[in-house]
JSON list of C-alpha atoms in Angstrom, two decimals:
[
{"chain": "A", "resi": 636, "resn": "ASP", "atom": "CA", "xyz": [105.75, 85.73, 110.42]},
{"chain": "A", "resi": 637, "resn": "ILE", "atom": "CA", "xyz": [102.69, 87.66, 110.43]},
{"chain": "A", "resi": 638, "resn": "GLN", "atom": "CA", "xyz": [99.84, 85.08, 109.48]},
{"chain": "A", "resi": 639, "resn": "MET", "atom": "CA", "xyz": [96.87, 86.81, 107.36]},
{"chain": "A", "resi": 640, "resn": "THR", "atom": "CA", "xyz": [93.67, 85.08, 107.41]},
{"chain": "A", "resi": 641, "resn": "GLN", "atom": "CA", "xyz": [90.63, 86.14, 105.29]},
{"chain": "A", "resi": 642, "resn": "SER", "atom": "CA", "xyz": [86.96, 85.03, 105.11]},
{"chain": "A", "resi": 643, "resn": "PRO", "atom": "CA", "xyz": [85.04, 83.42, 103.92]},
{"chain": "A", "resi": 644, "resn": "SER", "atom": "CA", "xyz": [87.39, 81.66, 101.54]},
{"chain": "A", "resi": 645, "resn": "SER", "atom": "CA", "xyz": [84.97, 81.75, 98.47]},
{"chain": "A", "resi": 646, "resn": "LEU", "atom": "CA", "xyz": [81.38, 83.44, 98.17]},
{"chain": "A", "resi": 647, "resn": "SER", "atom": "CA", "xyz": [78.93, 83.56, 94.90]},
{"chain": "A", "resi": 648, "resn": "ALA", "atom": "CA", "xyz": [77.15, 87.01, 94.82]},
{"chain": "A", "resi": 649, "resn": "SER", "atom": "CA", "xyz": [75.14, 88.52, 91.59]},
{"chain": "A", "resi": 650, "resn": "ALA", "atom": "CA", "xyz": [75.55, 91.28, 90.26]},
{"chain": "A", "resi": 651, "resn": "GLY", "atom": "CA", "xyz": [74.90, 94.02, 92.05]},
{"chain": "A", "resi": 652, "resn": "ASP", "atom": "CA", "xyz": [75.44, 92.57, 95.81]},
{"chain": "A", "resi": 653, "resn": "ARG", "atom": "CA", "xyz": [77.47, 94.15, 97.97]},
{"chain": "A", "resi": 654, "resn": "VAL", "atom": "CA", "xyz": [79.89, 92.19, 99.02]},
{"chain": "A", "resi": 655, "resn": "THR", "atom": "CA", "xyz": [82.43, 92.30, 102.21]},
{"chain": "A", "resi": 656, "resn": "ILE", "atom": "CA", "xyz": [85.39, 90.50, 102.45]},
{"chain": "A", "resi": 657, "resn": "THR", "atom": "CA", "xyz": [87.35, 89.90, 106.02]},
{"chain": "A", "resi": 658, "resn": "CYS", "atom": "CA", "xyz": [90.71, 89.87, 106.80]},
{"chain": "A", "resi": 659, "resn": "ARG", "atom": "CA", "xyz": [92.28, 89.38, 109.97]},
{"chain": "A", "resi": 660, "resn": "ALA", "atom": "CA", "xyz": [96.19, 89.86, 110.44]},
{"chain": "A", "resi": 661, "resn": "SER", "atom": "CA", "xyz": [98.16, 87.61, 113.84]},
{"chain": "A", "resi": 662, "resn": "GLN", "atom": "CA", "xyz": [99.38, 90.57, 115.70]},
{"chain": "A", "resi": 663, "resn": "THR", "atom": "CA", "xyz": [98.99, 94.69, 114.28]},
{"chain": "A", "resi": 664, "resn": "ILE", "atom": "CA", "xyz": [99.65, 96.28, 111.30]},
{"chain": "A", "resi": 665, "resn": "THR", "atom": "CA", "xyz": [98.92, 99.55, 112.33]},
{"chain": "A", "resi": 666, "resn": "THR", "atom": "CA", "xyz": [96.91, 100.24, 108.66]},
{"chain": "A", "resi": 667, "resn": "TYR", "atom": "CA", "xyz": [99.95, 98.57, 106.30]},
{"chain": "A", "resi": 668, "resn": "LEU", "atom": "CA", "xyz": [97.29, 96.10, 104.56]},
{"chain": "A", "resi": 669, "resn": "ASN", "atom": "CA", "xyz": [96.94, 96.54, 100.34]},
{"chain": "A", "resi": 670, "resn": "TRP", "atom": "CA", "xyz": [94.57, 94.87, 98.94]},
{"chain": "A", "resi": 671, "resn": "TYR", "atom": "CA", "xyz": [94.70, 92.92, 95.15]},
{"chain": "A", "resi": 672, "resn": "GLN", "atom": "CA", "xyz": [92.67, 91.77, 92.69]},
{"chain": "A", "resi": 673, "resn": "GLN", "atom": "CA", "xyz": [93.49, 88.94, 90.25]},
{"chain": "A", "resi": 674, "resn": "LYS", "atom": "CA", "xyz": [92.27, 87.25, 87.88]},
{"chain": "A", "resi": 675, "resn": "PRO", "atom": "CA", "xyz": [92.97, 83.62, 85.95]},
{"chain": "A", "resi": 676, "resn": "GLY", "atom": "CA", "xyz": [95.99, 83.97, 84.13]},
{"chain": "A", "resi": 677, "resn": "LYS", "atom": "CA", "xyz": [97.01, 87.46, 84.34]},
{"chain": "A", "resi": 678, "resn": "ALA", "atom": "CA", "xyz": [99.04, 88.85, 87.91]},
{"chain": "A", "resi": 679, "resn": "PRO", "atom": "CA", "xyz": [97.51, 90.73, 90.59]},
{"chain": "A", "resi": 680, "resn": "LYS", "atom": "CA", "xyz": [95.99, 94.24, 90.11]},
{"chain": "A", "resi": 681, "resn": "LEU", "atom": "CA", "xyz": [96.56, 96.22, 93.36]},
{"chain": "A", "resi": 682, "resn": "LEU", "atom": "CA", "xyz": [93.56, 97.58, 94.25]},
{"chain": "A", "resi": 683, "resn": "ILE", "atom": "CA", "xyz": [93.33, 99.54, 97.95]},
{"chain": "A", "resi": 684, "resn": "HIS", "atom": "CA", "xyz": [96.89, 99.88, 99.75]},
{"chain": "A", "resi": 685, "resn": "ILE", "atom": "CA", "xyz": [97.28, 101.74, 103.29]},
{"chain": "A", "resi": 686, "resn": "ALA", "atom": "CA", "xyz": [93.88, 100.05, 104.43]},
{"chain": "A", "resi": 687, "resn": "SER", "atom": "CA", "xyz": [91.64, 102.23, 102.53]},
{"chain": "A", "resi": 688, "resn": "SER", "atom": "CA", "xyz": [93.93, 104.28, 99.88]},
{"chain": "A", "resi": 689, "resn": "LEU", "atom": "CA", "xyz": [92.11, 103.95, 96.57]},
{"chain": "A", "resi": 690, "resn": "GLN", "atom": "CA", "xyz": [95.19, 103.34, 93.53]},
{"chain": "A", "resi": 691, "resn": "GLY", "atom": "CA", "xyz": [94.37, 105.57, 90.91]},
{"chain": "A", "resi": 692, "resn": "GLY", "atom": "CA", "xyz": [92.02, 104.43, 87.73]},
{"chain": "A", "resi": 693, "resn": "VAL", "atom": "CA", "xyz": [90.49, 101.71, 90.89]},
{"chain": "A", "resi": 694, "resn": "PRO", "atom": "CA", "xyz": [86.63, 102.24, 90.64]},
{"chain": "A", "resi": 695, "resn": "PRO", "atom": "CA", "xyz": [85.26, 104.23, 93.60]},
{"chain": "A", "resi": 696, "resn": "ARG", "atom": "CA", "xyz": [82.47, 101.17, 94.06]},
{"chain": "A", "resi": 697, "resn": "PHE", "atom": "CA", "xyz": [85.93, 99.13, 96.10]},
{"chain": "A", "resi": 698, "resn": "SER", "atom": "CA", "xyz": [86.87, 100.57, 99.05]},
{"chain": "A", "resi": 699, "resn": "GLY", "atom": "CA", "xyz": [88.61, 99.55, 101.81]},
{"chain": "A", "resi": 700, "resn": "SER", "atom": "CA", "xyz": [88.07, 99.96, 106.42]},
{"chain": "A", "resi": 701, "resn": "GLY", "atom": "CA", "xyz": [90.21, 98.84, 109.18]},
{"chain": "A", "resi": 702, "resn": "SER", "atom": "CA", "xyz": [93.62, 99.36, 111.91]},
{"chain": "A", "resi": 703, "resn": "GLY", "atom": "CA", "xyz": [95.17, 96.94, 113.94]},
{"chain": "A", "resi": 704, "resn": "THR", "atom": "CA", "xyz": [94.38, 93.76, 113.19]},
{"chain": "A", "resi": 705, "resn": "GLU", "atom": "CA", "xyz": [90.95, 93.74, 111.48]},
{"chain": "A", "resi": 706, "resn": "PHE", "atom": "CA", "xyz": [90.36, 94.44, 107.88]},
{"chain": "A", "resi": 707, "resn": "THR", "atom": "CA", "xyz": [87.45, 94.59, 105.59]},
{"chain": "A", "resi": 708, "resn": "LEU", "atom": "CA", "xyz": [87.15, 94.85, 101.47]},
{"chain": "A", "resi": 709, "resn": "THR", "atom": "CA", "xyz": [83.68, 95.95, 100.28]},
{"chain": "A", "resi": 710, "resn": "ILE", "atom": "CA", "xyz": [82.65, 96.10, 96.69]},
{"chain": "A", "resi": 711, "resn": "SER", "atom": "CA", "xyz": [79.65, 98.44, 97.13]},
{"chain": "A", "resi": 712, "resn": "SER", "atom": "CA", "xyz": [77.61, 97.34, 93.78]},
{"chain": "A", "resi": 713, "resn": "LEU", "atom": "CA", "xyz": [79.12, 93.62, 92.07]},
{"chain": "A", "resi": 714, "resn": "GLN", "atom": "CA", "xyz": [79.92, 94.23, 88.41]},
{"chain": "A", "resi": 715, "resn": "PRO", "atom": "CA", "xyz": [80.41, 91.00, 86.27]},
{"chain": "A", "resi": 716, "resn": "GLU", "atom": "CA", "xyz": [84.42, 92.12, 85.39]},
{"chain": "A", "resi": 717, "resn": "ASP", "atom": "CA", "xyz": [84.54, 91.83, 89.62]},
{"chain": "A", "resi": 718, "resn": "PHE", "atom": "CA", "xyz": [84.10, 88.14, 89.33]},
{"chain": "A", "resi": 719, "resn": "ALA", "atom": "CA", "xyz": [87.77, 87.32, 90.42]},
{"chain": "A", "resi": 720, "resn": "THR", "atom": "CA", "xyz": [89.95, 86.79, 93.74]},
{"chain": "A", "resi": 721, "resn": "TYR", "atom": "CA", "xyz": [90.68, 89.21, 96.35]},
{"chain": "A", "resi": 722, "resn": "TYR", "atom": "CA", "xyz": [93.88, 88.51, 98.25]},
{"chain": "A", "resi": 723, "resn": "CYS", "atom": "CA", "xyz": [95.00, 90.93, 101.56]},
{"chain": "A", "resi": 724, "resn": "GLN", "atom": "CA", "xyz": [98.94, 91.43, 102.08]},
{"chain": "A", "resi": 725, "resn": "GLN", "atom": "CA", "xyz": [100.38, 93.30, 104.76]},
{"chain": "A", "resi": 726, "resn": "SER", "atom": "CA", "xyz": [103.79, 95.38, 104.91]},
{"chain": "A", "resi": 727, "resn": "TYR", "atom": "CA", "xyz": [104.06, 96.32, 107.73]},
{"chain": "A", "resi": 728, "resn": "SER", "atom": "CA", "xyz": [107.64, 93.48, 108.10]},
{"chain": "A", "resi": 729, "resn": "THR", "atom": "CA", "xyz": [109.24, 91.64, 106.96]},
{"chain": "A", "resi": 730, "resn": "PRO", "atom": "CA", "xyz": [108.43, 88.45, 105.47]},
{"chain": "A", "resi": 731, "resn": "TRP", "atom": "CA", "xyz": [105.38, 90.48, 103.88]},
{"chain": "A", "resi": 732, "resn": "THR", "atom": "CA", "xyz": [102.91, 88.35, 104.12]},
{"chain": "A", "resi": 733, "resn": "PHE", "atom": "CA", "xyz": [99.45, 87.29, 101.70]},
{"chain": "A", "resi": 734, "resn": "GLY", "atom": "CA", "xyz": [96.10, 85.94, 103.07]},
{"chain": "A", "resi": 735, "resn": "GLN", "atom": "CA", "xyz": [95.09, 82.65, 101.54]},
{"chain": "A", "resi": 736, "resn": "GLY", "atom": "CA", "xyz": [92.29, 84.43, 98.56]},
{"chain": "A", "resi": 737, "resn": "THR", "atom": "CA", "xyz": [89.12, 84.88, 98.45]},
{"chain": "A", "resi": 738, "resn": "LYS", "atom": "CA", "xyz": [87.56, 83.38, 95.21]},
{"chain": "A", "resi": 739, "resn": "VAL", "atom": "CA", "xyz": [84.58, 86.01, 94.31]},
{"chain": "A", "resi": 740, "resn": "GLU", "atom": "CA", "xyz": [82.25, 83.95, 91.37]},
{"chain": "A", "resi": 741, "resn": "ILE", "atom": "CA", "xyz": [78.71, 84.17, 89.71]},
{"chain": "A", "resi": 742, "resn": "LYS", "atom": "CA", "xyz": [76.13, 83.34, 91.95]},
{"chain": "B", "resi": 604, "resn": "ASP", "atom": "CA", "xyz": [103.67, 103.25, 79.79]},
{"chain": "B", "resi": 605, "resn": "VAL", "atom": "CA", "xyz": [105.19, 101.74, 82.66]},
{"chain": "B", "resi": 606, "resn": "GLN", "atom": "CA", "xyz": [106.17, 98.27, 82.15]},
{"chain": "B", "resi": 607, "resn": "LEU", "atom": "CA", "xyz": [107.63, 95.17, 83.75]},
{"chain": "B", "resi": 608, "resn": "VAL", "atom": "CA", "xyz": [108.95, 92.31, 81.75]},
{"chain": "B", "resi": 609, "resn": "GLU", "atom": "CA", "xyz": [109.90, 88.61, 83.08]},
{"chain": "B", "resi": 610, "resn": "SER", "atom": "CA", "xyz": [111.63, 86.53, 81.52]},
{"chain": "B", "resi": 611, "resn": "GLY", "atom": "CA", "xyz": [114.58, 83.14, 82.04]},
{"chain": "B", "resi": 612, "resn": "GLY", "atom": "CA", "xyz": [111.73, 81.12, 83.09]},
{"chain": "B", "resi": 613, "resn": "GLY", "atom": "CA", "xyz": [111.77, 77.11, 82.38]},
{"chain": "B", "resi": 614, "resn": "LEU", "atom": "CA", "xyz": [111.87, 73.56, 82.96]},
{"chain": "B", "resi": 615, "resn": "VAL", "atom": "CA", "xyz": [115.13, 72.80, 85.45]},
{"chain": "B", "resi": 616, "resn": "GLN", "atom": "CA", "xyz": [116.04, 69.85, 86.84]},
{"chain": "B", "resi": 617, "resn": "PRO", "atom": "CA", "xyz": [116.22, 69.50, 91.18]},
{"chain": "B", "resi": 618, "resn": "GLY", "atom": "CA", "xyz": [119.69, 71.02, 91.93]},
{"chain": "B", "resi": 619, "resn": "GLY", "atom": "CA", "xyz": [119.31, 73.17, 88.98]},
{"chain": "B", "resi": 620, "resn": "SER", "atom": "CA", "xyz": [119.89, 76.51, 88.53]},
{"chain": "B", "resi": 621, "resn": "LEU", "atom": "CA", "xyz": [118.00, 79.65, 86.72]},
{"chain": "B", "resi": 622, "resn": "ARG", "atom": "CA", "xyz": [118.77, 82.90, 86.63]},
{"chain": "B", "resi": 623, "resn": "LEU", "atom": "CA", "xyz": [114.87, 85.07, 85.67]},
{"chain": "B", "resi": 624, "resn": "SER", "atom": "CA", "xyz": [115.46, 89.04, 84.66]},
{"chain": "B", "resi": 625, "resn": "CYS", "atom": "CA", "xyz": [112.94, 92.06, 84.58]},
{"chain": "B", "resi": 626, "resn": "ALA", "atom": "CA", "xyz": [113.17, 95.00, 82.55]},
{"chain": "B", "resi": 627, "resn": "ALA", "atom": "CA", "xyz": [111.59, 98.37, 83.63]},
{"chain": "B", "resi": 628, "resn": "SER", "atom": "CA", "xyz": [110.38, 100.77, 81.72]},
{"chain": "B", "resi": 629, "resn": "GLY", "atom": "CA", "xyz": [108.04, 104.17, 81.41]},
{"chain": "B", "resi": 630, "resn": "PHE", "atom": "CA", "xyz": [109.89, 105.22, 85.08]},
{"chain": "B", "resi": 631, "resn": "THR", "atom": "CA", "xyz": [112.44, 106.37, 87.05]},
{"chain": "B", "resi": 632, "resn": "PHE", "atom": "CA", "xyz": [113.75, 102.82, 88.37]},
{"chain": "B", "resi": 633, "resn": "THR", "atom": "CA", "xyz": [116.50, 103.81, 90.90]},
{"chain": "B", "resi": 634, "resn": "SER", "atom": "CA", "xyz": [113.37, 105.98, 92.75]},
{"chain": "B", "resi": 635, "resn": "TYR", "atom": "CA", "xyz": [111.25, 102.17, 93.87]},
{"chain": "B", "resi": 636, "resn": "GLU", "atom": "CA", "xyz": [111.94, 98.85, 95.06]},
{"chain": "B", "resi": 637, "resn": "MET", "atom": "CA", "xyz": [111.41, 95.94, 93.58]},
{"chain": "B", "resi": 638, "resn": "ASN", "atom": "CA", "xyz": [110.18, 92.70, 94.70]},
{"chain": "B", "resi": 639, "resn": "TRP", "atom": "CA", "xyz": [109.34, 89.14, 93.46]},
{"chain": "B", "resi": 640, "resn": "VAL", "atom": "CA", "xyz": [106.31, 87.61, 94.31]},
{"chain": "B", "resi": 641, "resn": "ARG", "atom": "CA", "xyz": [105.69, 84.12, 93.46]},
{"chain": "B", "resi": 642, "resn": "GLN", "atom": "CA", "xyz": [102.60, 81.65, 92.91]},
{"chain": "B", "resi": 643, "resn": "ALA", "atom": "CA", "xyz": [102.54, 77.44, 92.54]},
{"chain": "B", "resi": 644, "resn": "PRO", "atom": "CA", "xyz": [100.23, 75.91, 90.59]},
{"chain": "B", "resi": 645, "resn": "GLY", "atom": "CA", "xyz": [96.58, 76.49, 91.88]},
{"chain": "B", "resi": 646, "resn": "LYS", "atom": "CA", "xyz": [98.03, 78.29, 94.90]},
{"chain": "B", "resi": 647, "resn": "GLY", "atom": "CA", "xyz": [98.38, 81.85, 96.36]},
{"chain": "B", "resi": 648, "resn": "LEU", "atom": "CA", "xyz": [100.88, 84.13, 96.77]},
{"chain": "B", "resi": 649, "resn": "GLU", "atom": "CA", "xyz": [104.02, 84.66, 98.41]},
{"chain": "B", "resi": 650, "resn": "TRP", "atom": "CA", "xyz": [106.35, 86.88, 98.65]},
{"chain": "B", "resi": 651, "resn": "VAL", "atom": "CA", "xyz": [110.59, 86.09, 97.70]},
{"chain": "B", "resi": 652, "resn": "SER", "atom": "CA", "xyz": [112.27, 88.96, 97.69]},
{"chain": "B", "resi": 653, "resn": "TYR", "atom": "CA", "xyz": [112.98, 92.60, 97.78]},
{"chain": "B", "resi": 654, "resn": "VAL", "atom": "CA", "xyz": [115.72, 95.25, 96.97]},
{"chain": "B", "resi": 655, "resn": "ASP", "atom": "CA", "xyz": [115.39, 98.43, 97.92]},
{"chain": "B", "resi": 656, "resn": "GLY", "atom": "CA", "xyz": [116.46, 101.55, 95.21]},
{"chain": "B", "resi": 657, "resn": "ARG", "atom": "CA", "xyz": [120.22, 101.86, 95.44]},
{"chain": "B", "resi": 658, "resn": "GLY", "atom": "CA", "xyz": [120.36, 97.69, 95.41]},
{"chain": "B", "resi": 659, "resn": "ILE", "atom": "CA", "xyz": [121.30, 98.30, 99.30]},
{"chain": "B", "resi": 660, "resn": "THR", "atom": "CA", "xyz": [118.80, 96.72, 101.09]},
{"chain": "B", "resi": 661, "resn": "ILE", "atom": "CA", "xyz": [117.90, 93.50, 100.63]},
{"chain": "B", "resi": 662, "resn": "TYR", "atom": "CA", "xyz": [115.11, 90.87, 102.31]},
{"chain": "B", "resi": 663, "resn": "TYR", "atom": "CA", "xyz": [114.37, 87.59, 101.08]},
{"chain": "B", "resi": 664, "resn": "ALA", "atom": "CA", "xyz": [111.59, 84.47, 102.59]},
{"chain": "B", "resi": 665, "resn": "ASP", "atom": "CA", "xyz": [113.11, 82.22, 104.99]},
{"chain": "B", "resi": 666, "resn": "SER", "atom": "CA", "xyz": [111.99, 79.46, 102.12]},
{"chain": "B", "resi": 667, "resn": "VAL", "atom": "CA", "xyz": [114.28, 80.95, 99.53]},
{"chain": "B", "resi": 668, "resn": "LYS", "atom": "CA", "xyz": [117.05, 82.53, 102.09]},
{"chain": "B", "resi": 669, "resn": "GLY", "atom": "CA", "xyz": [120.31, 81.35, 101.20]},
{"chain": "B", "resi": 670, "resn": "ARG", "atom": "CA", "xyz": [119.67, 79.74, 97.88]},
{"chain": "B", "resi": 671, "resn": "PHE", "atom": "CA", "xyz": [118.30, 83.19, 95.77]},
{"chain": "B", "resi": 672, "resn": "THR", "atom": "CA", "xyz": [119.84, 86.37, 94.99]},
{"chain": "B", "resi": 673, "resn": "ILE", "atom": "CA", "xyz": [118.60, 89.40, 94.37]},
{"chain": "B", "resi": 674, "resn": "SER", "atom": "CA", "xyz": [119.76, 92.35, 92.01]},
{"chain": "B", "resi": 675, "resn": "ARG", "atom": "CA", "xyz": [119.25, 94.94, 90.31]},
{"chain": "B", "resi": 676, "resn": "ASP", "atom": "CA", "xyz": [120.93, 97.30, 87.41]},
{"chain": "B", "resi": 677, "resn": "ASN", "atom": "CA", "xyz": [120.07, 100.54, 87.57]},
{"chain": "B", "resi": 678, "resn": "ALA", "atom": "CA", "xyz": [121.87, 101.37, 84.76]},
{"chain": "B", "resi": 679, "resn": "LYS", "atom": "CA", "xyz": [119.97, 99.33, 82.09]},
{"chain": "B", "resi": 680, "resn": "ASN", "atom": "CA", "xyz": [116.61, 99.36, 84.28]},
{"chain": "B", "resi": 681, "resn": "SER", "atom": "CA", "xyz": [116.81, 95.70, 85.28]},
{"chain": "B", "resi": 682, "resn": "LEU", "atom": "CA", "xyz": [116.10, 93.43, 88.04]},
{"chain": "B", "resi": 683, "resn": "SER", "atom": "CA", "xyz": [117.55, 89.79, 88.95]},
{"chain": "B", "resi": 684, "resn": "LEU", "atom": "CA", "xyz": [116.92, 87.04, 90.53]},
{"chain": "B", "resi": 685, "resn": "GLN", "atom": "CA", "xyz": [119.45, 84.19, 91.02]},
{"chain": "B", "resi": 686, "resn": "MET", "atom": "CA", "xyz": [117.57, 80.78, 91.93]},
{"chain": "B", "resi": 687, "resn": "ASN", "atom": "CA", "xyz": [120.17, 78.02, 93.24]},
{"chain": "B", "resi": 688, "resn": "SER", "atom": "CA", "xyz": [119.17, 74.33, 94.77]},
{"chain": "B", "resi": 689, "resn": "LEU", "atom": "CA", "xyz": [116.15, 74.22, 92.67]},
{"chain": "B", "resi": 690, "resn": "ARG", "atom": "CA", "xyz": [113.47, 72.05, 94.18]},
{"chain": "B", "resi": 691, "resn": "SER", "atom": "CA", "xyz": [109.93, 71.05, 93.65]},
{"chain": "B", "resi": 692, "resn": "GLU", "atom": "CA", "xyz": [107.85, 73.57, 95.93]},
{"chain": "B", "resi": 693, "resn": "ASP", "atom": "CA", "xyz": [109.93, 76.73, 93.84]},
{"chain": "B", "resi": 694, "resn": "THR", "atom": "CA", "xyz": [107.68, 75.45, 90.14]},
{"chain": "B", "resi": 695, "resn": "GLY", "atom": "CA", "xyz": [105.62, 78.51, 89.81]},
{"chain": "B", "resi": 696, "resn": "VAL", "atom": "CA", "xyz": [105.74, 81.60, 87.99]},
{"chain": "B", "resi": 697, "resn": "TYR", "atom": "CA", "xyz": [107.17, 84.39, 88.76]},
{"chain": "B", "resi": 698, "resn": "TYR", "atom": "CA", "xyz": [106.23, 88.09, 88.99]},
{"chain": "B", "resi": 699, "resn": "CYS", "atom": "CA", "xyz": [108.19, 90.86, 89.26]},
{"chain": "B", "resi": 700, "resn": "ALA", "atom": "CA", "xyz": [106.96, 93.60, 91.43]},
{"chain": "B", "resi": 701, "resn": "ARG", "atom": "CA", "xyz": [107.28, 97.49, 92.29]},
{"chain": "B", "resi": 702, "resn": "GLY", "atom": "CA", "xyz": [106.75, 98.52, 95.66]},
{"chain": "B", "resi": 703, "resn": "LEU", "atom": "CA", "xyz": [105.76, 101.84, 96.58]},
{"chain": "B", "resi": 704, "resn": "VAL", "atom": "CA", "xyz": [107.91, 103.73, 99.18]},
{"chain": "B", "resi": 705, "resn": "GLU", "atom": "CA", "xyz": [105.17, 105.10, 101.41]},
{"chain": "B", "resi": 706, "resn": "SER", "atom": "CA", "xyz": [103.71, 101.45, 101.98]},
{"chain": "B", "resi": 707, "resn": "ASP", "atom": "CA", "xyz": [105.76, 99.23, 100.42]},
{"chain": "B", "resi": 708, "resn": "ALA", "atom": "CA", "xyz": [102.44, 98.00, 98.36]},
{"chain": "B", "resi": 709, "resn": "PHE", "atom": "CA", "xyz": [103.14, 96.07, 95.20]},
{"chain": "B", "resi": 710, "resn": "ASP", "atom": "CA", "xyz": [101.55, 98.36, 92.43]},
{"chain": "B", "resi": 711, "resn": "ILE", "atom": "CA", "xyz": [102.90, 97.68, 89.38]},
{"chain": "B", "resi": 712, "resn": "TRP", "atom": "CA", "xyz": [102.97, 93.76, 87.90]},
{"chain": "B", "resi": 713, "resn": "GLY", "atom": "CA", "xyz": [104.67, 92.17, 85.18]},
{"chain": "B", "resi": 714, "resn": "ARG", "atom": "CA", "xyz": [102.68, 89.10, 83.31]},
{"chain": "B", "resi": 715, "resn": "GLY", "atom": "CA", "xyz": [105.52, 86.97, 85.52]},
{"chain": "B", "resi": 716, "resn": "THR", "atom": "CA", "xyz": [107.67, 83.68, 84.16]},
{"chain": "B", "resi": 717, "resn": "MET", "atom": "CA", "xyz": [107.18, 80.31, 85.18]},
{"chain": "B", "resi": 718, "resn": "VAL", "atom": "CA", "xyz": [109.51, 78.24, 86.80]},
{"chain": "B", "resi": 719, "resn": "THR", "atom": "CA", "xyz": [108.87, 74.18, 86.84]},
{"chain": "B", "resi": 720, "resn": "VAL", "atom": "CA", "xyz": [111.44, 72.32, 88.59]},
{"chain": "B", "resi": 721, "resn": "SER", "atom": "CA", "xyz": [110.66, 68.65, 87.76]},
{"chain": "B", "resi": 722, "resn": "SER", "atom": "CA", "xyz": [113.07, 65.52, 86.34]}
]
């Protein structure tokens, strides 16, 4: 199975900050990397797929990059509604696997 | 509106069975692969099972293989997950999620249904 490792596991930031979350795969997944946002008590929401393709309706302050084994999710200017937990997920091969999550909290 | 609505969760004893359902609306159901993803209380996301649009190609996580069965009824726009031999570690919220053919990303999620396995 492909292991996905996110860093950091949590971070504290202020509104307006630039935030970067890293996701590493245990083997190459080319660009089959997806990012989700989950708020407490809610279902996850797809933000980015195929490493850098922004899902419809997602604000452009979210961006994704990377290929192979290393990927990043960047929020260019954190907004109050962005405080949530973020997960990466590989869809290169089954079993599809998720990172452990990164909780973005208010500083 | 594109929508997925899960049902069928509840409390079941270890070793018991439960059948989850997911009703889809607002899109051409047969054009999309479907998945079940679960989340244990306070934990991360775990993919459980996949079925393609025709119901022919099916995959399972090793943790549920041989115990869970995914199926779909395209005439009724519905997805099911038959769960047998349930264990305490199967406890969690089960989400139905639509898959994008081009990337296998999960673009539409239901609100989830809670499954509790406990004596």
